[in-house]
Every structure is written in C-alpha cells, then in structure tokens.
PDB file of C-alpha atoms in Angstrom:
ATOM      1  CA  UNK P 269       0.000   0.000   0.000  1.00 77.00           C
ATOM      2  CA  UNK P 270       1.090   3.277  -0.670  1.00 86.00           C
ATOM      3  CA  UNK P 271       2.219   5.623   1.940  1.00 93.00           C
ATOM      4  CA  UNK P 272      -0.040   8.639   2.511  1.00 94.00           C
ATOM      5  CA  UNK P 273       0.472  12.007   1.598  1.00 96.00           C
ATOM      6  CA  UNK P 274      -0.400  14.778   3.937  1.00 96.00           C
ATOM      7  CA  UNK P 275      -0.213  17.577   5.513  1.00 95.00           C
ATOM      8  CA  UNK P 276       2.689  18.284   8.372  1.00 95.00           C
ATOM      9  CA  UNK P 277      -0.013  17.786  10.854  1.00 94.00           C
ATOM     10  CA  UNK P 278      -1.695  14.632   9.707  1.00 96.00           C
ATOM     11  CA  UNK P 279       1.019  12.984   8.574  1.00 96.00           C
ATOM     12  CA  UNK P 280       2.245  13.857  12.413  1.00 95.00           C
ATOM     13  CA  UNK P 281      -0.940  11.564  13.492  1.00 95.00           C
ATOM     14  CA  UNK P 282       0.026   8.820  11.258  1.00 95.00           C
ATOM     15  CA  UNK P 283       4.093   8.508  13.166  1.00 96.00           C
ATOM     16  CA  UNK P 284       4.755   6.319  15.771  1.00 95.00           C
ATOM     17  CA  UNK P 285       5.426   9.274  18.568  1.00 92.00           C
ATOM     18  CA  UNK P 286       8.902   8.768  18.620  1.00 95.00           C
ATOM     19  CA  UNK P 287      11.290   8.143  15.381  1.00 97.00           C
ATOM     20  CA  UNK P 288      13.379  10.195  13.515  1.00 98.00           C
ATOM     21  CA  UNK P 289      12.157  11.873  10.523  1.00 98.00           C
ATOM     22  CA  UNK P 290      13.872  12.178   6.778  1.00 98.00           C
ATOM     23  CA  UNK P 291      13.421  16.235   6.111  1.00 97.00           C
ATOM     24  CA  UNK P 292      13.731  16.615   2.586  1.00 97.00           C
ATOM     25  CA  UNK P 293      14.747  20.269  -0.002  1.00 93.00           C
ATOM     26  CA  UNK P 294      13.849  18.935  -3.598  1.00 92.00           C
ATOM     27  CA  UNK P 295      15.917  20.858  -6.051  1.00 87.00           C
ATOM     28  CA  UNK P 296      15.974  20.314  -9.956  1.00 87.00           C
ATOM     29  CA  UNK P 297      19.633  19.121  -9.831  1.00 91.00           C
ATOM     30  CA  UNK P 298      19.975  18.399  -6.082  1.00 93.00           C
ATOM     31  CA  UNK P 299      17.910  16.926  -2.976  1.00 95.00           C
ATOM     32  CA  UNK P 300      18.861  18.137   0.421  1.00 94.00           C
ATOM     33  CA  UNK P 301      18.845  15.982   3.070  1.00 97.00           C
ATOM     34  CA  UNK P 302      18.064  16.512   6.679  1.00 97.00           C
ATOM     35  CA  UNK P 303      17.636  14.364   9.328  1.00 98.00           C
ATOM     36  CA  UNK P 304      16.034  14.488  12.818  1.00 98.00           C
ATOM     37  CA  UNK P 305      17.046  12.913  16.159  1.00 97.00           C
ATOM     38  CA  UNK P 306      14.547  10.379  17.218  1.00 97.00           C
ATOM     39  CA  UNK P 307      12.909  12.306  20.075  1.00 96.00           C
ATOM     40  CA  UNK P 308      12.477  14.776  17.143  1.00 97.00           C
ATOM     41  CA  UNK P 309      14.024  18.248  18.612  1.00 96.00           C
ATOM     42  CA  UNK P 310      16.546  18.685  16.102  1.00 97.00           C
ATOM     43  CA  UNK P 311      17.703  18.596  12.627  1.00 97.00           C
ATOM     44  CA  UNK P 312      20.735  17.354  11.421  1.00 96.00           C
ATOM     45  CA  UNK P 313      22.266  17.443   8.054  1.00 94.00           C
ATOM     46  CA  UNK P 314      22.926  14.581   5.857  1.00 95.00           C
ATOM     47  CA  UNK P 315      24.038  15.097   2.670  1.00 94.00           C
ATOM     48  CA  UNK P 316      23.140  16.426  -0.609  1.00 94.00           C
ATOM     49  CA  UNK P 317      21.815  14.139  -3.367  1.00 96.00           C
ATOM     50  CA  UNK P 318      23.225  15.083  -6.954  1.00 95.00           C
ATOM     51  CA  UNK P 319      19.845  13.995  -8.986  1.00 95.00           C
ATOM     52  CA  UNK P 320      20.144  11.359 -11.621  1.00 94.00           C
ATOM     53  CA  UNK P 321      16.916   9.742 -12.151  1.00 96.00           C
ATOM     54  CA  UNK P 322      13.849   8.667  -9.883  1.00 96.00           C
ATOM     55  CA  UNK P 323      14.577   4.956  -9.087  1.00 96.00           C
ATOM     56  CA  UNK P 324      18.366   6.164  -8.127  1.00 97.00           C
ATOM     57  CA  UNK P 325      17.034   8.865  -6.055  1.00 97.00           C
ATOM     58  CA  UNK P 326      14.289   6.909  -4.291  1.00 97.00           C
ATOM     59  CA  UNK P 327      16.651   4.053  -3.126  1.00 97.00           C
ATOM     60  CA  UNK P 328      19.275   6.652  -1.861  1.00 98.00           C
ATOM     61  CA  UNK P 329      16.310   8.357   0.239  1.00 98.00           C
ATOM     62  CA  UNK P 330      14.895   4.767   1.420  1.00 98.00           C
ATOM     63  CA  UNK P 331      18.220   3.733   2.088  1.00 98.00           C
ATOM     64  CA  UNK P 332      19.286   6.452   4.294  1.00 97.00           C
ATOM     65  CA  UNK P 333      15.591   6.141   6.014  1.00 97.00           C
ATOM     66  CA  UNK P 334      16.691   2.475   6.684  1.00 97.00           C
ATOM     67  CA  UNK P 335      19.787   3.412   8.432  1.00 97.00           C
ATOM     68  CA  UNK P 336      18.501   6.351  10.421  1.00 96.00           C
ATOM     69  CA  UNK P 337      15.137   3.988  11.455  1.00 97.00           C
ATOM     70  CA  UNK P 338      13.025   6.805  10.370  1.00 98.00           C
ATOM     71  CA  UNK P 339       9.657   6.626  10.804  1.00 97.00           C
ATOM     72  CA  UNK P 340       8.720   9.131   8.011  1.00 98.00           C
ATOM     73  CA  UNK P 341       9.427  12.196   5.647  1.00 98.00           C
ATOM     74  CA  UNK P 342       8.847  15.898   5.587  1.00 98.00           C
ATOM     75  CA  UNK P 343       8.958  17.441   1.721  1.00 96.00           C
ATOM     76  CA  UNK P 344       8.938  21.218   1.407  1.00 93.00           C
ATOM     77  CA  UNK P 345       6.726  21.933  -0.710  1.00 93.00           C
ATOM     78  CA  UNK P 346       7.170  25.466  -2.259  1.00 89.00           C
ATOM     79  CA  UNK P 347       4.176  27.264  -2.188  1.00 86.00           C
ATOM     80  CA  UNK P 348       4.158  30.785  -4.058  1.00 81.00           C
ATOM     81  CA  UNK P 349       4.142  33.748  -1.424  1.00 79.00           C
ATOM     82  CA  UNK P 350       0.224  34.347  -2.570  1.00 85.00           C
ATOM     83  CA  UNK P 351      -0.650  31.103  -1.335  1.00 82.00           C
ATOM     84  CA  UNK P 352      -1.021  29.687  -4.786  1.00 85.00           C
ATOM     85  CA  UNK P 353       0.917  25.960  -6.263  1.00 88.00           C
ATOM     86  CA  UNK P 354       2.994  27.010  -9.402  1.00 88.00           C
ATOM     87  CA  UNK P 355       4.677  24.431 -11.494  1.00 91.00           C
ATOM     88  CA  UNK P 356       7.680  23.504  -8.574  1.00 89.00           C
ATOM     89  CA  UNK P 357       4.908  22.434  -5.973  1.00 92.00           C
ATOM     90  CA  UNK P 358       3.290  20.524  -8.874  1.00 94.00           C
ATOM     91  CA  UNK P 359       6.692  18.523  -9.199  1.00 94.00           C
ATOM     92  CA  UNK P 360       7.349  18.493  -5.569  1.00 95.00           C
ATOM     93  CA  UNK P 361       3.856  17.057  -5.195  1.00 96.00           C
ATOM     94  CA  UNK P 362       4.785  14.417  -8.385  1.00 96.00           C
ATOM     95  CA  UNK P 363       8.044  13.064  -6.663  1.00 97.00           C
ATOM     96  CA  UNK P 364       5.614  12.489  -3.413  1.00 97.00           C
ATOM     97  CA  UNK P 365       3.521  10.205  -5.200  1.00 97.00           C
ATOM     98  CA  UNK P 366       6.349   8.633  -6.750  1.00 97.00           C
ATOM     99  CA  UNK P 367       8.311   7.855  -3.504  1.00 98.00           C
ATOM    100  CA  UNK P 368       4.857   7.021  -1.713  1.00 97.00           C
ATOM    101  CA  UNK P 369       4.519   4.213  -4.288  1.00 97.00           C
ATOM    102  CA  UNK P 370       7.741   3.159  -2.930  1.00 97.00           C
ATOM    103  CA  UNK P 371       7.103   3.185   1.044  1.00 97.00           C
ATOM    104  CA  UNK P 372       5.006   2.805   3.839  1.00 96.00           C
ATOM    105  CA  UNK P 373       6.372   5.596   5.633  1.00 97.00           C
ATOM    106  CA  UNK P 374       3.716   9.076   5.877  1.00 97.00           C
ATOM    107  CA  UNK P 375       5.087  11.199   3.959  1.00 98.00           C
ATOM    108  CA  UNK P 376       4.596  15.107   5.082  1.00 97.00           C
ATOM    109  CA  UNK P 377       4.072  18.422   3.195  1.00 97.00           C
ATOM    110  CA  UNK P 378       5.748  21.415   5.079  1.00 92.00           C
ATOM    111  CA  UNK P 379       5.250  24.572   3.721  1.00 87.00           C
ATOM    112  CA  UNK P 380       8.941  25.845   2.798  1.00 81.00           C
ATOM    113  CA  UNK P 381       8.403  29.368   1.474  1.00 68.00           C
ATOM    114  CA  UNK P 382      11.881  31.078   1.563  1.00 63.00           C
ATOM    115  CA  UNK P 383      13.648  28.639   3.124  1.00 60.00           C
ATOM    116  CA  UNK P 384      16.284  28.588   0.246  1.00 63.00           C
ATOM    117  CA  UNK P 385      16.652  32.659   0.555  1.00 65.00           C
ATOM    118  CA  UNK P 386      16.298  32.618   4.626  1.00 65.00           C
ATOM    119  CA  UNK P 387      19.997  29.958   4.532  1.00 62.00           C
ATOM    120  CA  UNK P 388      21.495  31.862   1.978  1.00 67.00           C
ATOM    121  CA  UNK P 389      21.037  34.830   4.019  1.00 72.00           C
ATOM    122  CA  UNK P 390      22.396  33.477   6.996  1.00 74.00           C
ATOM    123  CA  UNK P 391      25.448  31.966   5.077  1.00 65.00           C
ATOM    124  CA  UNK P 392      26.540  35.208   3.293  1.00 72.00           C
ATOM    125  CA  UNK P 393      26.212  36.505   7.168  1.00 75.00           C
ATOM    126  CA  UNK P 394      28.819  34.309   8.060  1.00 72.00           C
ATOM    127  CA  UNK P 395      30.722  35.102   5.378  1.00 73.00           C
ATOM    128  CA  UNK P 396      30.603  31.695   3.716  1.00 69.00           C
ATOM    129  CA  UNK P 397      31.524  32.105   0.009  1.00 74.00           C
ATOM    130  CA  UNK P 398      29.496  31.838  -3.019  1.00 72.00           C
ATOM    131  CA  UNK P 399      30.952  28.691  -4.110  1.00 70.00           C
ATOM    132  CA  UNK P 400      30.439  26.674  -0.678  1.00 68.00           C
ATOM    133  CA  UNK P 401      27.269  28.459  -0.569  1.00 61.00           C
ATOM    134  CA  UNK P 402      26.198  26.450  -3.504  1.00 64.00           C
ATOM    135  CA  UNK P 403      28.014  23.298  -2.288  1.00 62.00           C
ATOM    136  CA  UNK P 404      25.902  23.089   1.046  1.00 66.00           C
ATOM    137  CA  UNK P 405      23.001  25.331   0.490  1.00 69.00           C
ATOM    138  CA  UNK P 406      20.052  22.402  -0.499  1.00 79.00           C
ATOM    139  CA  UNK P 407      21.356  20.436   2.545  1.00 84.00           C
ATOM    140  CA  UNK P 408      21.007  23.607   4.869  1.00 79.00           C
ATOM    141  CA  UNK P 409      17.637  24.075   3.551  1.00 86.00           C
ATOM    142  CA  UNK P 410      16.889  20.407   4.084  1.00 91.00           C
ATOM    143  CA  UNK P 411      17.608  21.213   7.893  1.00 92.00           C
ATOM    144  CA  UNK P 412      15.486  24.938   7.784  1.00 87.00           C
ATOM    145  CA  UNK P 413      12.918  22.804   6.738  1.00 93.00           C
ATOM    146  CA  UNK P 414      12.683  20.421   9.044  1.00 95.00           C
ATOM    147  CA  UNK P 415      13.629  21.998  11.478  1.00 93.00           C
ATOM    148  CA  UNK P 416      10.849  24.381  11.028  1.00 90.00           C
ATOM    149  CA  UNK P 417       8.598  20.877  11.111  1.00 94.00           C
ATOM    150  CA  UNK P 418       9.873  19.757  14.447  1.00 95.00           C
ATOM    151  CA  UNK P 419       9.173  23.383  16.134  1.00 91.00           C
ATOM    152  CA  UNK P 420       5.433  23.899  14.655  1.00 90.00           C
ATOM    153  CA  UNK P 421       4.687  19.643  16.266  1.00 93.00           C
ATOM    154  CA  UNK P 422       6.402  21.022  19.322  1.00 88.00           C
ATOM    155  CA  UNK P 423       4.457  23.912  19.595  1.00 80.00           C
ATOM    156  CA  UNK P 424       1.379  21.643  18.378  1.00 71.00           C
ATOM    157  CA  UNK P 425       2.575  19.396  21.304  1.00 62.00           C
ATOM    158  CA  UNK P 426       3.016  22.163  24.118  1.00 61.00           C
ATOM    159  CA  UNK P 427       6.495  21.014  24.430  1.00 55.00           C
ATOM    160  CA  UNK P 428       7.561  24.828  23.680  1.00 49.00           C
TER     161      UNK P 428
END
C-alpha cells in the first residue's frame, strides 16, 4: 500500500510518537537531506543528493531512512508567497507520489516558502563564500525545513 500524503499535521498523526524523521529540499539538480534525532528536537544534516533519475534517487532516500530507522518524511513543498501551487509544488507534489509508491512511511508536506533565501542569508552573514554556498546550500535548507517541522509539532505538542 502506498504511503499517505499529507499535511505536516496529519502525517504527524500517522508517526509512531517517537522516530526520527527524513526532512527533505527537492531541487531540480539536487535533494537536500536533513535528518532528525529520534525524540524529534533537532535537525541534522545529511548530505546532498546530486539527482540522476527517480529509481536512483528513491533508493538513496529509502536507504538512508533504513539506516537512520526513520519513521517518516517531511517534503517542502514550495508554495508561491500568494498562497497559490505554481509548477515547482506541482513537481514536488509528483516526486511524493512517486516515492509514496515506494514506502510505507507518511510522507509530510511542510510549507517551505523562503527557506532557500532565509539559509542563503544566513550563510553570506557568516561570510561563507558563493561557491560553498552552492556546495551546502540544499542540505542547509533540508535542515530549515525540518527543522521548522519539528518546532510547529512542538508547539502543536506544548512542548515549547
């Protein structure tokens, strides 16, 4: 069966409580990968997945979900600043389907409106040059995004 595709929230009701989750920046050349710690307060980088085709990039993902025992993923999906899908949430939404067809695990939808420009930000304030800006800047959104996840189920939680 395939694995459902929902909302941050639902797909929250649908994990085991505790697990780590596979956070997830979906790029035309790249995916950024982010990872969280089972107990699910932080995000962790993983890597950053040079895109070749689907099958390739599926069984990295489900591979490094197998070794980190996650329990499911969160996709940013990026929604235009008027609220509206354009054609990158239409892929983003695509690749879900794909990868659900491919897992049991809930997969989540996380609103990741300037994520991308928030990191970049932060790394030109730390002076980080344009070319490792580019080398780590999907992975760093991967983390953004999820970590962004984790706080709103925390808050959702009254852990804050």
């Amino acid at each position: 069966m395939p694995a459902p595709i929902l909302p941050l929230i639902e797909a929250a009701a649908r994990w085991p409580e505790r697990g780590a989750l596979i956070g997830l920046d979906l790029g035309t050349k790249t995916i950024g990968v982010a990872v969280s710690d089972p107990d699910r307060r932080l995000a962790t980088g993983v890597e950053t997945i040079q895109r070749k085709a689907f099958k390739a990039d599926a069984a990295r993902l489900l591979a490094l979900a197998a070794e980190r025992s996650a329990t499911g993923f969160v996709l940013g999906l990026p929604i235009n600043m008027d609220g509206s899908e354009g054609p990158r949430a239409q892929s983003t939404r695509a690749f879900a389907r794909n990868l659900a067809s491919l897992t049991e695990l809930p997969i989540g939808l996380w609103d990741e409106r300037l994520s991308t420009s928030a990191v970049e930000r932060e790394l030109i304030g730390m002076d980080v040059s344009r070319a490792k800006r580019a080398a780590v800047i999907d992975e760093h959104a991967a983390i953004f995004i999820l970590q962004g996840a984790l706080d709103r189920l925390k808050t959702r939680r009254g852990d804050a």
